[in-house]
XYZ file of N, CA, C and O in Angstrom:
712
model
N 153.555 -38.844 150.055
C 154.812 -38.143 150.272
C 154.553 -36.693 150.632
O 153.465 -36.136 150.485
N 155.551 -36.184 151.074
C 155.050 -34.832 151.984
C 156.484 -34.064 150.800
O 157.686 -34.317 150.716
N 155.673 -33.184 150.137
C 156.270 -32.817 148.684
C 156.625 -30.990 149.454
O 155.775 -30.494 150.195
N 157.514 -30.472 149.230
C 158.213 -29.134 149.347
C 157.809 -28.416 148.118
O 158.287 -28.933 147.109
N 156.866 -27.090 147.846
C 157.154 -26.785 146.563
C 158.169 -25.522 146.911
O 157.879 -24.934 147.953
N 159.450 -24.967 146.102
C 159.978 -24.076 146.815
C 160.025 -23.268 144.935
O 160.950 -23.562 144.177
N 159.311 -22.657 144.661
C 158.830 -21.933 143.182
C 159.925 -20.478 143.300
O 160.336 -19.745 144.200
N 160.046 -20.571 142.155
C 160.976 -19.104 142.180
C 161.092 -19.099 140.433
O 160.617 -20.098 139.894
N 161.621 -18.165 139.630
C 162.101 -17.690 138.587
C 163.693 -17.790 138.834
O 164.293 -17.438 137.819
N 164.000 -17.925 139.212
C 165.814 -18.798 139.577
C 166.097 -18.153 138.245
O 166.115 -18.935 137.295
N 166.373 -16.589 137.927
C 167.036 -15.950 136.960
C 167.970 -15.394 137.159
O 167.874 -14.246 136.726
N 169.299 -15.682 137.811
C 169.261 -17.106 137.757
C 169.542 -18.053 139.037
O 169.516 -17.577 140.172
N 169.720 -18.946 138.880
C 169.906 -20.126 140.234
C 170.766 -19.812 140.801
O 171.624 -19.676 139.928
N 171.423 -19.455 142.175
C 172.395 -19.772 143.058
C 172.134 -20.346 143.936
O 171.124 -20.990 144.216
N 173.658 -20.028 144.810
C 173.995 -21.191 145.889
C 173.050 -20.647 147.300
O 172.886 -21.288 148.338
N 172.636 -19.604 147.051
C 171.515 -19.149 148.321
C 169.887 -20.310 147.678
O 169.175 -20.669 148.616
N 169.553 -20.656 146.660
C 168.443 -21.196 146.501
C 169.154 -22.370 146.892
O 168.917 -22.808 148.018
N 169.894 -22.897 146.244
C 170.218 -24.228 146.201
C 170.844 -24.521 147.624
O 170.810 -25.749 147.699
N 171.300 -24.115 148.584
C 171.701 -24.463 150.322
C 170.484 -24.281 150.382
O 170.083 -25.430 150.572
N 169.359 -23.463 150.347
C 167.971 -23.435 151.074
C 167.347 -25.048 150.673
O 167.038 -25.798 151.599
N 167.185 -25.532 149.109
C 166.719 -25.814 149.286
C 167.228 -27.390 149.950
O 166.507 -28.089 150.661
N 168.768 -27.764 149.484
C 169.170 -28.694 150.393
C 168.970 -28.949 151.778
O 169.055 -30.083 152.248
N 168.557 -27.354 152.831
C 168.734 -27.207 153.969
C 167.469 -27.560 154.331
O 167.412 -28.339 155.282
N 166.379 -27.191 153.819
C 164.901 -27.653 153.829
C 164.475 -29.303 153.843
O 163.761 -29.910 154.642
N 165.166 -29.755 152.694
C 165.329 -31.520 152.416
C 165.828 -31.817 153.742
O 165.006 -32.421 154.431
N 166.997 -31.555 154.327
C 167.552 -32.187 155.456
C 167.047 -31.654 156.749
O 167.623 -32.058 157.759
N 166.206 -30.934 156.865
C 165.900 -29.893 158.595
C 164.729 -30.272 158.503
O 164.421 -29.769 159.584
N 163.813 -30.710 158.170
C 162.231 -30.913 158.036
C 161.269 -32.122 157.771
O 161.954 -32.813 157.017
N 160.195 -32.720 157.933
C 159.206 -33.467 158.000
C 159.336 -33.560 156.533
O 158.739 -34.616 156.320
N 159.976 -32.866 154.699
C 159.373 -32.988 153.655
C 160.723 -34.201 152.970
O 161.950 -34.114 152.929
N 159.546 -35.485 152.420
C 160.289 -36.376 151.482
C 161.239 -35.812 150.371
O 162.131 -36.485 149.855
N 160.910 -34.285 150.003
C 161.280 -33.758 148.388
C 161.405 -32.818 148.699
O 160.817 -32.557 149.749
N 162.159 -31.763 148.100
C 161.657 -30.379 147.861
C 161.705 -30.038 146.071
O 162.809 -30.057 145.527
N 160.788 -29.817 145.463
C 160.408 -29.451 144.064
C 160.909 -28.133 143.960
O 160.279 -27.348 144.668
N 162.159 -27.450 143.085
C 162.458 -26.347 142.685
C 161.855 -26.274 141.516
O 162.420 -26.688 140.503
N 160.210 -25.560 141.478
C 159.558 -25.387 140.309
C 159.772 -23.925 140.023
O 159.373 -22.924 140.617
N 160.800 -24.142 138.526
C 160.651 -22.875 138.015
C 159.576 -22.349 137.012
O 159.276 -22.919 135.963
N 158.955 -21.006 137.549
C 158.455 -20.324 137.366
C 158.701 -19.814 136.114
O 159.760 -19.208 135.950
N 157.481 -20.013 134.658
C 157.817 -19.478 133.466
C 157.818 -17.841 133.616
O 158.691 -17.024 133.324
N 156.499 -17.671 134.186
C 156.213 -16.408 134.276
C 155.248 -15.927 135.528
O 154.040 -16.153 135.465
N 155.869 -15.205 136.751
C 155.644 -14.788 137.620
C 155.021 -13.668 137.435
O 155.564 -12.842 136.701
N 153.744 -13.355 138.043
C 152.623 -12.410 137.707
C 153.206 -11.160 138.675
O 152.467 -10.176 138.677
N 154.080 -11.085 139.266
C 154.587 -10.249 140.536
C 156.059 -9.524 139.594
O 156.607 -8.530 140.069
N 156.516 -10.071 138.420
C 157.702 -9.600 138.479
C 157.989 -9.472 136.851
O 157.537 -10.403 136.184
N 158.521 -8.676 136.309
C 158.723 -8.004 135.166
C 159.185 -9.696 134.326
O 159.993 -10.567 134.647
N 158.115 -9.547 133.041
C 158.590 -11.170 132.396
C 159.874 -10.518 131.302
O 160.671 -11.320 130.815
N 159.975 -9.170 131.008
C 160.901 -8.929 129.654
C 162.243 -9.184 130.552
O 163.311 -9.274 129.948
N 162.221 -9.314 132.101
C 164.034 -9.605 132.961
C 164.424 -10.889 132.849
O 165.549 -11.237 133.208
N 163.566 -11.701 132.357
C 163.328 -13.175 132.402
C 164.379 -13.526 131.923
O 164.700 -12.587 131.195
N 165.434 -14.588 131.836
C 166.063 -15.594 130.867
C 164.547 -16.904 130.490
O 163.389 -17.251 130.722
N 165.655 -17.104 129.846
C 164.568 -18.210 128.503
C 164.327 -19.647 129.629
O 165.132 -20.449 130.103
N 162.813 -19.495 129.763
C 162.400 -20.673 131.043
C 163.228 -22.330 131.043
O 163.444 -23.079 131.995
N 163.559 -22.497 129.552
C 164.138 -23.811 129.781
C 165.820 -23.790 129.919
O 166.550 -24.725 130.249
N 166.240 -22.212 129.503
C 167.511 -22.415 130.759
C 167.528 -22.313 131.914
O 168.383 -22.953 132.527
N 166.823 -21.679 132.458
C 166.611 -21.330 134.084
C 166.351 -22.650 134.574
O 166.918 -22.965 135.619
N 165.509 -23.582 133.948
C 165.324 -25.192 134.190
C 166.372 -25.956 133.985
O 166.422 -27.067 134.512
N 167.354 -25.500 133.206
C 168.532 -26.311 133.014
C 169.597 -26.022 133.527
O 170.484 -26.860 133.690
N 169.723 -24.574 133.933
C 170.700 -24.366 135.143
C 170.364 -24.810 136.950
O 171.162 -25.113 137.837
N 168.867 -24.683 136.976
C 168.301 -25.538 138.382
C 169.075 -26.941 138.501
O 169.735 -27.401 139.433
N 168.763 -27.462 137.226
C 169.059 -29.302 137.104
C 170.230 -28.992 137.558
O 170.488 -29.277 138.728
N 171.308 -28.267 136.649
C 173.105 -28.485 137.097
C 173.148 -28.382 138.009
O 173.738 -29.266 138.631
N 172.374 -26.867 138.999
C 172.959 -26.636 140.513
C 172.686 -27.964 141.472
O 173.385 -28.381 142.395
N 171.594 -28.425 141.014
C 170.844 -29.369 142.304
C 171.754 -30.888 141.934
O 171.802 -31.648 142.901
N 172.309 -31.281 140.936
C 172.830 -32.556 140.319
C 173.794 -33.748 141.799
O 174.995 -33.765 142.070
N 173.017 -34.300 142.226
C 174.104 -35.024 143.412
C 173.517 -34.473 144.827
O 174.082 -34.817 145.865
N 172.246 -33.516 144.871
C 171.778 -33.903 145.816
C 170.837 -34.418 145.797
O 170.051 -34.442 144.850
N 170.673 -35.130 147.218
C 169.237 -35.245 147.391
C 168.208 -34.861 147.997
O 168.113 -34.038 148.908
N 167.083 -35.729 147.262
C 165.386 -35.121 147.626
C 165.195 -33.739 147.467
O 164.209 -33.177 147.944
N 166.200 -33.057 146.733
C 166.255 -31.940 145.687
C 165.503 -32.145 144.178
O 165.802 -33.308 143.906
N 164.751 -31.668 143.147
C 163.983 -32.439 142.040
C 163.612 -30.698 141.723
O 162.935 -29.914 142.389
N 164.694 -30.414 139.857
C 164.002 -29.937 139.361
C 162.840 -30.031 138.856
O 162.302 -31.083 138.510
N 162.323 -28.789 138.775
C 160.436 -29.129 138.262
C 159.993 -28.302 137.285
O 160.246 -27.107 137.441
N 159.294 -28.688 136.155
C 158.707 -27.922 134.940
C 157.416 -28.264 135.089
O 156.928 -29.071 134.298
N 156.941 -27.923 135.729
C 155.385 -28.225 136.404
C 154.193 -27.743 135.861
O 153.179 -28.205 135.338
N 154.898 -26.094 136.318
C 154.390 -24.769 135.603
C 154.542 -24.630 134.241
O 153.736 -23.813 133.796
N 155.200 -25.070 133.481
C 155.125 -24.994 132.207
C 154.348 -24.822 131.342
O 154.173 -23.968 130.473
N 153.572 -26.310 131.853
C 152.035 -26.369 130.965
C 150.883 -26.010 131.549
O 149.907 -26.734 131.354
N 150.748 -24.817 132.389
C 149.853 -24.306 133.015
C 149.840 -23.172 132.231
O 150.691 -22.835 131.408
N 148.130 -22.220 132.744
C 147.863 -21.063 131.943
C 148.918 -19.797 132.564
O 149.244 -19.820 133.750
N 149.403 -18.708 131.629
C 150.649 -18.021 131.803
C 149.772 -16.767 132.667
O 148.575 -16.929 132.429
N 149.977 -15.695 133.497
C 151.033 -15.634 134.570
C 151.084 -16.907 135.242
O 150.333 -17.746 134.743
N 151.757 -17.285 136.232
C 151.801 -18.439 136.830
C 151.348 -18.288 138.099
O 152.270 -18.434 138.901
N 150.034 -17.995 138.739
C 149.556 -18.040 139.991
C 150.115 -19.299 140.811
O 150.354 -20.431 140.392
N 150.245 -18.807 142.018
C 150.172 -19.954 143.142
C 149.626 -21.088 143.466
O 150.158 -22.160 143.755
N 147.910 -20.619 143.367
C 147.033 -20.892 143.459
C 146.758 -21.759 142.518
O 146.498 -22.871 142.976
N 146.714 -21.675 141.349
C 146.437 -22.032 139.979
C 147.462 -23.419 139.941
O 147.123 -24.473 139.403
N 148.953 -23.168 140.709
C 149.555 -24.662 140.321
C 149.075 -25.445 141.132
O 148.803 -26.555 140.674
N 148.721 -25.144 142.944
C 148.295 -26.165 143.967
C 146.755 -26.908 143.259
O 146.356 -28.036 142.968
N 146.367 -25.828 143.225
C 145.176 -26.974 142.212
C 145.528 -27.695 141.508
O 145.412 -28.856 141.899
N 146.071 -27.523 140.279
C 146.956 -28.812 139.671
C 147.498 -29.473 139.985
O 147.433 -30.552 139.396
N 148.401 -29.342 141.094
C 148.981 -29.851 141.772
C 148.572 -30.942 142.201
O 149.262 -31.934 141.965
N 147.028 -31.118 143.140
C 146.524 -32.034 144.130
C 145.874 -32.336 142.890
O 145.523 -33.487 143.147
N 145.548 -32.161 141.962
C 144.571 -33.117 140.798
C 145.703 -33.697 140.470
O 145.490 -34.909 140.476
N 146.814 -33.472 140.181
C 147.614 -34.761 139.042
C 148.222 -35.149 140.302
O 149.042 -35.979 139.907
N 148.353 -35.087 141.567
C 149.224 -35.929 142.690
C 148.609 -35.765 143.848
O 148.929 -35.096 144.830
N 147.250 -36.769 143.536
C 146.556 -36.550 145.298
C 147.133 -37.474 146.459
O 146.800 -37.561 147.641
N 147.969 -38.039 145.828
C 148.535 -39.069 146.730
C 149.473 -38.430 147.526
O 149.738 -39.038 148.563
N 150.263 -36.998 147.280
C 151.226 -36.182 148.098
C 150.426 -35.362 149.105
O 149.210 -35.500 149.238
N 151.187 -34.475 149.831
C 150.512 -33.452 150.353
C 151.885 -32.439 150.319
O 153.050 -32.683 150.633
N 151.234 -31.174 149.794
C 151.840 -29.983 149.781
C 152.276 -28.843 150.540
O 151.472 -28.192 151.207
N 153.837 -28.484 150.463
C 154.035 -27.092 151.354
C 154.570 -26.325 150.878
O 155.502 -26.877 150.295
N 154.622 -24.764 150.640
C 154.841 -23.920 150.408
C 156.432 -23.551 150.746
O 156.516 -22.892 151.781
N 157.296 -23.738 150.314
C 158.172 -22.726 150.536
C 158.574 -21.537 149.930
O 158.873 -21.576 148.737
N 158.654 -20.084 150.781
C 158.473 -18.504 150.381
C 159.501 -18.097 151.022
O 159.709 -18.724 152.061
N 160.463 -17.001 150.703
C 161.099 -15.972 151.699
C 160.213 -15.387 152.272
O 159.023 -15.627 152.066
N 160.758 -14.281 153.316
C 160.027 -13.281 154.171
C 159.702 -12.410 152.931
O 158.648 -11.857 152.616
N 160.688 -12.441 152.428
C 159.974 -10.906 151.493
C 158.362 -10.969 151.119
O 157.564 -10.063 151.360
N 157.932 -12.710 150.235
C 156.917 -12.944 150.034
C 156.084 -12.981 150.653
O 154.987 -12.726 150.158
N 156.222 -13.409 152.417
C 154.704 -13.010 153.502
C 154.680 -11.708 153.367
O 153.716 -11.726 152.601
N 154.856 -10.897 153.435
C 154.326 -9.354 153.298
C 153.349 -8.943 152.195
O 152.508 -8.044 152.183
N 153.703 -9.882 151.236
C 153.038 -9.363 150.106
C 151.761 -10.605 149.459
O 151.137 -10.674 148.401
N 151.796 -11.312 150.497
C 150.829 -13.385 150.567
C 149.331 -11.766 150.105
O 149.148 -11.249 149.003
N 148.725 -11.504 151.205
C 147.412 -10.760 150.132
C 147.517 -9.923 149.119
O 146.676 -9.029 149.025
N 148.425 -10.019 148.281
C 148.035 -9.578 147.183
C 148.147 -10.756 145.863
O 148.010 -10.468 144.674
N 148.453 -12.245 146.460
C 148.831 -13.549 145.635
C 147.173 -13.535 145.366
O 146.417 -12.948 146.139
N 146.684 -14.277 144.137
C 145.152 -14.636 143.957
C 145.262 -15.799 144.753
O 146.285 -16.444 144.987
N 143.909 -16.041 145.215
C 143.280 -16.837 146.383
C 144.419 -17.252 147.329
O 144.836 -18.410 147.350
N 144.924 -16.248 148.132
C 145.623 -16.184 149.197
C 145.009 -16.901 149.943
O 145.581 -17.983 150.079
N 143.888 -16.790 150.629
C 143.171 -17.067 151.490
C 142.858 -18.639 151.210
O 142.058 -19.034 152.059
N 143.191 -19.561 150.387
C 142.710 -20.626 149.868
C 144.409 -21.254 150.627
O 144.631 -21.545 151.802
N 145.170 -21.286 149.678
C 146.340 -21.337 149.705
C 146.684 -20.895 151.549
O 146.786 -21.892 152.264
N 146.788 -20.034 152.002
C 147.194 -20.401 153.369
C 146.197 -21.437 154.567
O 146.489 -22.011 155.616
N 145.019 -21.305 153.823
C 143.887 -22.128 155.146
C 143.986 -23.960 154.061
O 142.918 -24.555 153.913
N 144.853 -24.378 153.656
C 144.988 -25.673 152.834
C 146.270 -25.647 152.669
O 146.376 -26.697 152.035
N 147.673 -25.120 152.783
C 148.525 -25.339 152.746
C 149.644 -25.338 153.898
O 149.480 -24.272 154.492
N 150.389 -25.832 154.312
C 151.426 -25.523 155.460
C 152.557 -24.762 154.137
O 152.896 -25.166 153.024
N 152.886 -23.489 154.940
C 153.965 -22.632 154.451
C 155.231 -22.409 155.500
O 155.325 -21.854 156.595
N 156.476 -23.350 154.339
C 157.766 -22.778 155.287
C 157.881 -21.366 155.089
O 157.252 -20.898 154.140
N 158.628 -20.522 155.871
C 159.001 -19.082 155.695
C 161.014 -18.576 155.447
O 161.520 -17.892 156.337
N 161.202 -18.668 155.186
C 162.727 -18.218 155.021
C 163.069 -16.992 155.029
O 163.093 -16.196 154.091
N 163.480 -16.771 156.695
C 163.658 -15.142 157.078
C 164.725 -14.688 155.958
O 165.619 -15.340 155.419
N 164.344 -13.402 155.799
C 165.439 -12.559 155.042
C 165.899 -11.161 155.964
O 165.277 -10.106 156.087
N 166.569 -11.365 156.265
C 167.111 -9.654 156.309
C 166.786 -8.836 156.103
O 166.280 -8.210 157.034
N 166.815 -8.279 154.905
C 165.963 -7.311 154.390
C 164.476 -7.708 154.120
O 163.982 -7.358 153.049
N 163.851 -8.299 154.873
C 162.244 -8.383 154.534
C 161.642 -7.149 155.941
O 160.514 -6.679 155.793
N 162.298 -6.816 156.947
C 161.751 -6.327 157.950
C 160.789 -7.113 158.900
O 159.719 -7.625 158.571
N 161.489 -7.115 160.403
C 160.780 -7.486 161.372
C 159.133 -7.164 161.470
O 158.209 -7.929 161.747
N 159.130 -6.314 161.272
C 157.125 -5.847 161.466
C 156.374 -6.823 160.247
O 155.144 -6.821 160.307
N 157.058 -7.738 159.039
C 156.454 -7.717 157.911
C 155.536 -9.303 158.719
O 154.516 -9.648 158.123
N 155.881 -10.019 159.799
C 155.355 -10.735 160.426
C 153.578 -10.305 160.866
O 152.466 -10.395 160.345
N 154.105 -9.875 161.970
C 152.874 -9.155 162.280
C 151.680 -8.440 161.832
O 150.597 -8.445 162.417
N 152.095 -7.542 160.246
C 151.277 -6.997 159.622
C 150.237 -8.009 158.650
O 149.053 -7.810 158.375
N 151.229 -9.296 158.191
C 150.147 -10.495 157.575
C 149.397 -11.157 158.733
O 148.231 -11.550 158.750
N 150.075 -11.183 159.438
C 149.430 -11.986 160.712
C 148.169 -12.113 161.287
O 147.442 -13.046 161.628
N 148.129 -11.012 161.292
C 146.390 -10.630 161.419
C 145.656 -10.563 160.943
O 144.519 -10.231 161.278
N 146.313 -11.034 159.430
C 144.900 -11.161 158.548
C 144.721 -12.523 157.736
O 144.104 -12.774 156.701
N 145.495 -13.310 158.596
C 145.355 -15.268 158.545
C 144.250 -15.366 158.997
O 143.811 -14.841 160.021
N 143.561 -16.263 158.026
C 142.884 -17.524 159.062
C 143.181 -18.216 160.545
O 144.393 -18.264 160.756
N 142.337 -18.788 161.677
C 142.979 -19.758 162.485
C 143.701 -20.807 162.012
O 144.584 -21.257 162.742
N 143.494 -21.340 160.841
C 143.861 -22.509 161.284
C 145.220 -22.532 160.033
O 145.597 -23.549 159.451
N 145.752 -21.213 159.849
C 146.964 -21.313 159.359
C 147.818 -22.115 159.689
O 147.784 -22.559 160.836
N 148.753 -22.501 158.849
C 150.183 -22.990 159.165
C 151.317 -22.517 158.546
O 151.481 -22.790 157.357
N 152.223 -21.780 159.208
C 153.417 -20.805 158.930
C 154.126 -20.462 159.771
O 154.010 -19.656 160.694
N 155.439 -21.555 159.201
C 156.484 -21.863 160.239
C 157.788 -21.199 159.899
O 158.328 -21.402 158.812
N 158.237 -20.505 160.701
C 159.217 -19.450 160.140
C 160.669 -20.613 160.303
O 160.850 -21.273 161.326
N 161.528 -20.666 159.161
C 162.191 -21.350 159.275
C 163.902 -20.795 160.053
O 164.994 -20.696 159.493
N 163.569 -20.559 161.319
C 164.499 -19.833 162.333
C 165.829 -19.984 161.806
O 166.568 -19.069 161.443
N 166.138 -21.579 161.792
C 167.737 -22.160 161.977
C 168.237 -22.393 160.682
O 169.151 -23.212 160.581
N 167.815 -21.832 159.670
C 167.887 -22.016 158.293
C 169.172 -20.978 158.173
O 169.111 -19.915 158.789
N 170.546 -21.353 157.230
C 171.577 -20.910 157.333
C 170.914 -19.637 156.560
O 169.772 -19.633 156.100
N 172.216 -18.121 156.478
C 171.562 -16.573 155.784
C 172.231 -17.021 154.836
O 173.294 -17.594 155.077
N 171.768 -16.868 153.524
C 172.239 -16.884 152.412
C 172.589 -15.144 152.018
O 171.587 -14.433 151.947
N 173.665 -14.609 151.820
C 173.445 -13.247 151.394
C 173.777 -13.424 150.050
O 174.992 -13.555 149.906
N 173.125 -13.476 148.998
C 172.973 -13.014 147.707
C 171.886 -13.140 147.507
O 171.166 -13.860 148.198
N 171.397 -12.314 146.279
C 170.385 -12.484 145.429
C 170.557 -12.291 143.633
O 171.403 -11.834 142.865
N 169.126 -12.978 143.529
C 169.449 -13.060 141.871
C 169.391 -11.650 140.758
O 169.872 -11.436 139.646
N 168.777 -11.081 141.444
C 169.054 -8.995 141.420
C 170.372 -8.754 141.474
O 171.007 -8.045 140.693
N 170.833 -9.420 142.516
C 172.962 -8.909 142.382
C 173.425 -9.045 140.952
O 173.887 -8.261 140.122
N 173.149 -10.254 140.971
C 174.168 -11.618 140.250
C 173.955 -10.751 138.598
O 174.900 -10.515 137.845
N 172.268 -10.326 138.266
C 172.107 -9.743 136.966
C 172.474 -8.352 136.808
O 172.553 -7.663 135.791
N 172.708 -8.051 138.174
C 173.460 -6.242 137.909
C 174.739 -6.524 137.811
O 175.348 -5.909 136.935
N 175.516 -7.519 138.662
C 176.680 -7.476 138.151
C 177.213 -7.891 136.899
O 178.211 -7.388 136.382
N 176.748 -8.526 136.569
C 176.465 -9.240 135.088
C 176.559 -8.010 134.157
O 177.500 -7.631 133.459
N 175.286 -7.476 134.345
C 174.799 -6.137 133.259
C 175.995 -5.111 133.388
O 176.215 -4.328 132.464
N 176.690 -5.112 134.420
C 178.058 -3.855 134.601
C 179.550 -4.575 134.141
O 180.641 -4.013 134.037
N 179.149 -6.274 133.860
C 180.584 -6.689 133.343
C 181.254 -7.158 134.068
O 182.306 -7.689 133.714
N 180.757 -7.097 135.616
C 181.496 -8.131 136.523
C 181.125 -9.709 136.921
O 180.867 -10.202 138.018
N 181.217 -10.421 135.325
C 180.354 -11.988 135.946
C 181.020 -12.761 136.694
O 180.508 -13.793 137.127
């Protein structure tokens, strides 16, 4: 099976993750897409966190009735920060029978060399890309040149704009407007 991992800290889940990742299931070559939430992301403050098995249990509600959508607690029982790298290895040991793809926003190619074993992870993985808006046009070009040949990173053009993020949703929250 040709497995989607689309990883995030979903603190919390909306309808911009959840259309992506429906939109991914239906626009693409992948049987699944896996919304594996992330206990603890080595890139992003863990004290902003909500408690990992609600963030897993609000994924389940959002995704409930679609398909080839599949919350995932994957990361769970892996060693804590939660590298990239660190789950695809696990990954292909407990499911060599799949093959794996990356799904990232733009924001995240800009910042792919500073992930541990970047370089592993893009020359062994196909990565969807999910333009953002605010990621900046140049943020292409500046990773670009420092791929491997035999990358694969497919910018996902026709993918609807989701404008929110999960930064809004907890400031508005934190000011009283839920």
């Amino acid at each position: 099976m040709q497995i989607g991992i689309y990883g995030g800290s979903f603190n919390p889940v909306h309808y911009g993750h959840v259309g992506l990742a429906k939109w991914v299931a239906e626009h693409t070559d992948l049987d699944e897409v896996w919304m594996m939430v992330s206990p603890n992301n080595p890139l992003k403050d863990s004290r902003e966190l909500a408690d990992e098995q609600e963030r897993l249990e609000g994924v389940r509600k959002a995704i409930e009735g679609i398909p080839h959508v599949v919350a995932c607690d994957f990361e769970f029982s892996l060693p804590r920060p939660s590298y990239t790298a660190n789950t695809l290895h696990a990954l292909a040991a407990a499911y060599p029978q799949h093959t794996f793809t990356l799904i990232i926003g733009e924001d995240n190619l800009r910042i792919l060399p500073r992930w541990r074993e970047w370089e592993y992870i893009v020359s062994r993985y196909r990565i969807f890309v999910y333009p953002r808006r605010d990621a900046g046009s140049s943020q292409w070009s500046v990773v670009s040149g420092q791929l491997p040949d035999n990358a694969q990173i497919i910018m996902l053009e026709d993918a609807p704009y989701f404008d929110i993020s999960s930064t809004e949703i907890r400031q508005l929250a934190a000011r009283g407007n839920k």
